[in-house]
Amino acid sequence: DSIKSLILEEQERQGGHFIQGVDMDKYLAKLGAKAEIVSDSIGGRCRGFVAFYCNDMETKKAFITLVLVDPRGRGLGIGQALLEFVLKVAKHRGFIACGLEVSKNNHVAYNMYLSQGFHLVEERGEMCFLEVGL
């Protein structure tokens, strides 16, 4: 529930622009049913999480679908630590790359991904598809 609350609060903070073009209830249900989720919690409060998929056994490419850090925890390296954890897990499982999408306007996240070795593969409207080799 704390992850769901974090997502819904961010969606509200961003005026409905955080996750666009999907039915939020269906999206949350899909995350809960199919994504792997790693979180950082302290004192019973979720400070951030990452949701990812390591299920494409043909291409051996993992995909990070969502990284979110509570505003009170931003700037502490939580997002970077979560990202590094997923990349290590994917590599350990034999995956060769990991991709994600990020908004062109989300400069903080975009720059964090670049600092972790991700590179631009394709621009898709307002979104950028980034990938890193493992």
PDB file of C-alpha atoms in Angstrom:
ATOM      1  CA  ASP A   1       0.000   0.000   0.000  1.00  0.00           C
ATOM      2  CA  SER A   2       2.864   2.427   0.683  1.00  0.00           C
ATOM      3  CA  ILE A   3       4.124   2.035  -2.896  1.00  0.00           C
ATOM      4  CA  LYS A   4       0.655   2.604  -4.291  1.00  0.00           C
ATOM      5  CA  SER A   5       0.284   5.688  -2.086  1.00  0.00           C
ATOM      6  CA  LEU A   6       3.652   7.015  -3.252  1.00  0.00           C
ATOM      7  CA  ILE A   7       2.607   6.626  -6.905  1.00  0.00           C
ATOM      8  CA  LEU A   8      -0.794   8.253  -6.388  1.00  0.00           C
ATOM      9  CA  GLU A   9       0.740  11.155  -4.437  1.00  0.00           C
ATOM     10  CA  GLU A  10       3.269  11.772  -7.223  1.00  0.00           C
ATOM     11  CA  GLN A  11       0.518  11.574  -9.821  1.00  0.00           C
ATOM     12  CA  GLU A  12      -1.376  14.253  -7.898  1.00  0.00           C
ATOM     13  CA  ARG A  13       1.765  16.389  -7.384  1.00  0.00           C
ATOM     14  CA  GLN A  14       2.361  16.378 -11.126  1.00  0.00           C
ATOM     15  CA  GLY A  15      -1.234  17.208 -11.988  1.00  0.00           C
ATOM     16  CA  GLY A  16      -1.889  13.806 -13.575  1.00  0.00           C
ATOM     17  CA  HIS A  17       1.210  13.974 -15.790  1.00  0.00           C
ATOM     18  CA  PHE A  18       3.423  11.484 -13.932  1.00  0.00           C
ATOM     19  CA  ILE A  19       1.904   8.393 -15.514  1.00  0.00           C
ATOM     20  CA  GLN A  20      -0.074   9.286 -18.611  1.00  0.00           C
ATOM     21  CA  GLY A  21      -2.284   7.468 -21.068  1.00  0.00           C
ATOM     22  CA  VAL A  22      -3.118   4.448 -18.920  1.00  0.00           C
ATOM     23  CA  ASP A  23      -5.864   3.426 -16.547  1.00  0.00           C
ATOM     24  CA  MET A  24      -4.163   3.908 -13.178  1.00  0.00           C
ATOM     25  CA  ASP A  25      -5.956   1.014 -11.463  1.00  0.00           C
ATOM     26  CA  LYS A  26      -4.972  -1.394 -14.253  1.00  0.00           C
ATOM     27  CA  TYR A  27      -1.409  -0.087 -14.243  1.00  0.00           C
ATOM     28  CA  LEU A  28      -1.072  -0.589 -10.490  1.00  0.00           C
ATOM     29  CA  ALA A  29      -2.582  -4.074 -10.760  1.00  0.00           C
ATOM     30  CA  LYS A  30      -0.109  -4.977 -13.521  1.00  0.00           C
ATOM     31  CA  LEU A  31       2.830  -3.749 -11.431  1.00  0.00           C
ATOM     32  CA  GLY A  32       1.647  -5.782  -8.462  1.00  0.00           C
ATOM     33  CA  ALA A  33       1.115  -8.922 -10.520  1.00  0.00           C
ATOM     34  CA  LYS A  34       4.018  -8.912 -12.966  1.00  0.00           C
ATOM     35  CA  ALA A  35       6.811  -6.525 -11.985  1.00  0.00           C
ATOM     36  CA  GLU A  36       9.568  -7.149  -9.502  1.00  0.00           C
ATOM     37  CA  ILE A  37       9.660  -4.334  -6.968  1.00  0.00           C
ATOM     38  CA  VAL A  38      12.525  -3.347  -4.697  1.00  0.00           C
ATOM     39  CA  SER A  39      11.949  -0.636  -2.121  1.00  0.00           C
ATOM     40  CA  ASP A  40      13.865   1.415   0.405  1.00  0.00           C
ATOM     41  CA  SER A  41      11.930   1.867   3.627  1.00  0.00           C
ATOM     42  CA  ILE A  42      12.786   3.341   6.983  1.00  0.00           C
ATOM     43  CA  GLY A  43      10.585   3.542  10.040  1.00  0.00           C
ATOM     44  CA  GLY A  44       7.723   1.902   8.162  1.00  0.00           C
ATOM     45  CA  ARG A  45       7.761   4.595   5.458  1.00  0.00           C
ATOM     46  CA  CYS A  46       8.661   3.805   1.852  1.00  0.00           C
ATOM     47  CA  ARG A  47      11.295   6.319   0.752  1.00  0.00           C
ATOM     48  CA  GLY A  48      11.487   5.004  -2.789  1.00  0.00           C
ATOM     49  CA  PHE A  49      11.194   1.983  -5.033  1.00  0.00           C
ATOM     50  CA  VAL A  50      12.001   0.616  -8.454  1.00  0.00           C
ATOM     51  CA  ALA A  51       9.734  -1.661 -10.509  1.00  0.00           C
ATOM     52  CA  PHE A  52      11.380  -3.742 -13.209  1.00  0.00           C
ATOM     53  CA  TYR A  53      11.047  -6.762 -15.457  1.00  0.00           C
ATOM     54  CA  CYS A  54      13.655  -9.466 -16.038  1.00  0.00           C
ATOM     55  CA  ASN A  55      11.478 -11.693 -18.173  1.00  0.00           C
ATOM     56  CA  ASP A  56      12.572 -11.311 -21.804  1.00  0.00           C
ATOM     57  CA  MET A  57      14.630 -14.452 -22.116  1.00  0.00           C
ATOM     58  CA  GLU A  58      14.972 -14.097 -25.911  1.00  0.00           C
ATOM     59  CA  THR A  59      16.735 -10.724 -25.990  1.00  0.00           C
ATOM     60  CA  LYS A  60      18.127 -10.948 -22.445  1.00  0.00           C
ATOM     61  CA  LYS A  61      17.161  -7.300 -21.938  1.00  0.00           C
ATOM     62  CA  ALA A  62      15.696  -6.155 -18.633  1.00  0.00           C
ATOM     63  CA  PHE A  63      13.357  -3.173 -18.433  1.00  0.00           C
ATOM     64  CA  ILE A  64      12.875  -0.677 -15.626  1.00  0.00           C
ATOM     65  CA  THR A  65       9.309   0.526 -15.730  1.00  0.00           C
ATOM     66  CA  LEU A  66       9.279   2.921 -12.783  1.00  0.00           C
ATOM     67  CA  VAL A  67      11.674   4.562 -10.341  1.00  0.00           C
ATOM     68  CA  LEU A  68      10.132   6.811  -7.730  1.00  0.00           C
ATOM     69  CA  VAL A  69      11.607   8.457  -4.654  1.00  0.00           C
ATOM     70  CA  ASP A  70       9.475  10.278  -2.102  1.00  0.00           C
ATOM     71  CA  PRO A  71      10.189  14.041  -2.275  1.00  0.00           C
ATOM     72  CA  ARG A  72      11.457  13.946   1.326  1.00  0.00           C
ATOM     73  CA  GLY A  73      14.125  11.429   0.275  1.00  0.00           C
ATOM     74  CA  ARG A  74      15.304  13.029  -2.946  1.00  0.00           C
ATOM     75  CA  GLY A  75      18.933  14.018  -3.186  1.00  0.00           C
ATOM     76  CA  LEU A  76      20.042  11.259  -0.803  1.00  0.00           C
ATOM     77  CA  GLY A  77      21.121   8.780  -3.505  1.00  0.00           C
ATOM     78  CA  ILE A  78      18.149   6.472  -2.990  1.00  0.00           C
ATOM     79  CA  GLY A  79      17.170   6.412  -6.675  1.00  0.00           C
ATOM     80  CA  GLN A  80      20.749   5.746  -7.730  1.00  0.00           C
ATOM     81  CA  ALA A  81      21.122   2.920  -5.183  1.00  0.00           C
ATOM     82  CA  LEU A  82      17.873   1.298  -6.347  1.00  0.00           C
ATOM     83  CA  LEU A  83      18.963   1.589  -9.976  1.00  0.00           C
ATOM     84  CA  GLU A  84      22.378   0.069  -9.244  1.00  0.00           C
ATOM     85  CA  PHE A  85      20.708  -2.819  -7.409  1.00  0.00           C
ATOM     86  CA  VAL A  86      18.481  -3.659 -10.382  1.00  0.00           C
ATOM     87  CA  LEU A  87      21.419  -3.545 -12.789  1.00  0.00           C
ATOM     88  CA  LYS A  88      23.377  -5.951 -10.569  1.00  0.00           C
ATOM     89  CA  VAL A  89      20.416  -8.325 -10.296  1.00  0.00           C
ATOM     90  CA  ALA A  90      19.843  -8.302 -14.057  1.00  0.00           C
ATOM     91  CA  LYS A  91      23.522  -8.914 -14.776  1.00  0.00           C
ATOM     92  CA  HIS A  92      23.650 -11.732 -12.209  1.00  0.00           C
ATOM     93  CA  ARG A  93      20.688 -13.367 -13.979  1.00  0.00           C
ATOM     94  CA  GLY A  94      22.526 -13.295 -17.298  1.00  0.00           C
ATOM     95  CA  PHE A  95      20.841 -10.306 -18.901  1.00  0.00           C
ATOM     96  CA  ILE A  96      22.998  -8.310 -21.316  1.00  0.00           C
ATOM     97  CA  ALA A  97      21.259  -4.913 -21.209  1.00  0.00           C
ATOM     98  CA  CYS A  98      18.641  -2.877 -19.386  1.00  0.00           C
ATOM     99  CA  GLY A  99      16.364  -0.243 -20.847  1.00  0.00           C
ATOM    100  CA  LEU A 100      13.934   2.363 -19.593  1.00  0.00           C
ATOM    101  CA  GLU A 101      11.917   5.345 -20.745  1.00  0.00           C
ATOM    102  CA  VAL A 102      12.221   8.807 -19.250  1.00  0.00           C
ATOM    103  CA  SER A 103      10.570  12.112 -20.066  1.00  0.00           C
ATOM    104  CA  LYS A 104      12.755  14.680 -21.815  1.00  0.00           C
ATOM    105  CA  ASN A 105      11.534  17.148 -19.194  1.00  0.00           C
ATOM    106  CA  ASN A 106      12.682  15.049 -16.228  1.00  0.00           C
ATOM    107  CA  HIS A 107      16.232  16.409 -16.270  1.00  0.00           C
ATOM    108  CA  VAL A 108      17.214  15.078 -12.836  1.00  0.00           C
ATOM    109  CA  ALA A 109      16.286  11.484 -13.694  1.00  0.00           C
ATOM    110  CA  TYR A 110      17.667  11.735 -17.231  1.00  0.00           C
ATOM    111  CA  ASN A 111      21.035  12.937 -15.952  1.00  0.00           C
ATOM    112  CA  MET A 112      21.110  10.261 -13.231  1.00  0.00           C
ATOM    113  CA  TYR A 113      20.586   7.564 -15.877  1.00  0.00           C
ATOM    114  CA  LEU A 114      23.349   9.013 -18.051  1.00  0.00           C
ATOM    115  CA  SER A 115      25.685   9.050 -15.044  1.00  0.00           C
ATOM    116  CA  GLN A 116      24.993   5.325 -14.617  1.00  0.00           C
ATOM    117  CA  GLY A 117      26.083   4.561 -18.185  1.00  0.00           C
ATOM    118  CA  PHE A 118      22.725   4.670 -19.958  1.00  0.00           C
ATOM    119  CA  HIS A 119      22.738   6.151 -23.459  1.00  0.00           C
ATOM    120  CA  LEU A 120      19.995   7.454 -25.712  1.00  0.00           C
ATOM    121  CA  VAL A 121      18.677   4.827 -28.112  1.00  0.00           C
ATOM    122  CA  GLU A 122      15.546   6.532 -29.423  1.00  0.00           C
ATOM    123  CA  GLU A 123      13.371   9.577 -28.879  1.00  0.00           C
ATOM    124  CA  ARG A 124       9.653   8.839 -28.845  1.00  0.00           C
ATOM    125  CA  GLY A 125       7.825  12.164 -28.729  1.00  0.00           C
ATOM    126  CA  GLU A 126       8.348  13.559 -25.236  1.00  0.00           C
ATOM    127  CA  MET A 127       9.937  10.312 -24.085  1.00  0.00           C
ATOM    128  CA  CYS A 128      13.490   9.043 -24.466  1.00  0.00           C
ATOM    129  CA  PHE A 129      14.342   5.348 -24.541  1.00  0.00           C
ATOM    130  CA  LEU A 130      17.681   4.767 -22.820  1.00  0.00           C
ATOM    131  CA  GLU A 131      19.708   1.592 -22.492  1.00  0.00           C
ATOM    132  CA  VAL A 132      22.848   0.373 -20.753  1.00  0.00           C
ATOM    133  CA  GLY A 133      24.906  -2.754 -21.373  1.00  0.00           C
ATOM    134  CA  LEU A 134      25.465  -5.021 -18.411  1.00  0.00           C
TER     135      LEU A 134
END
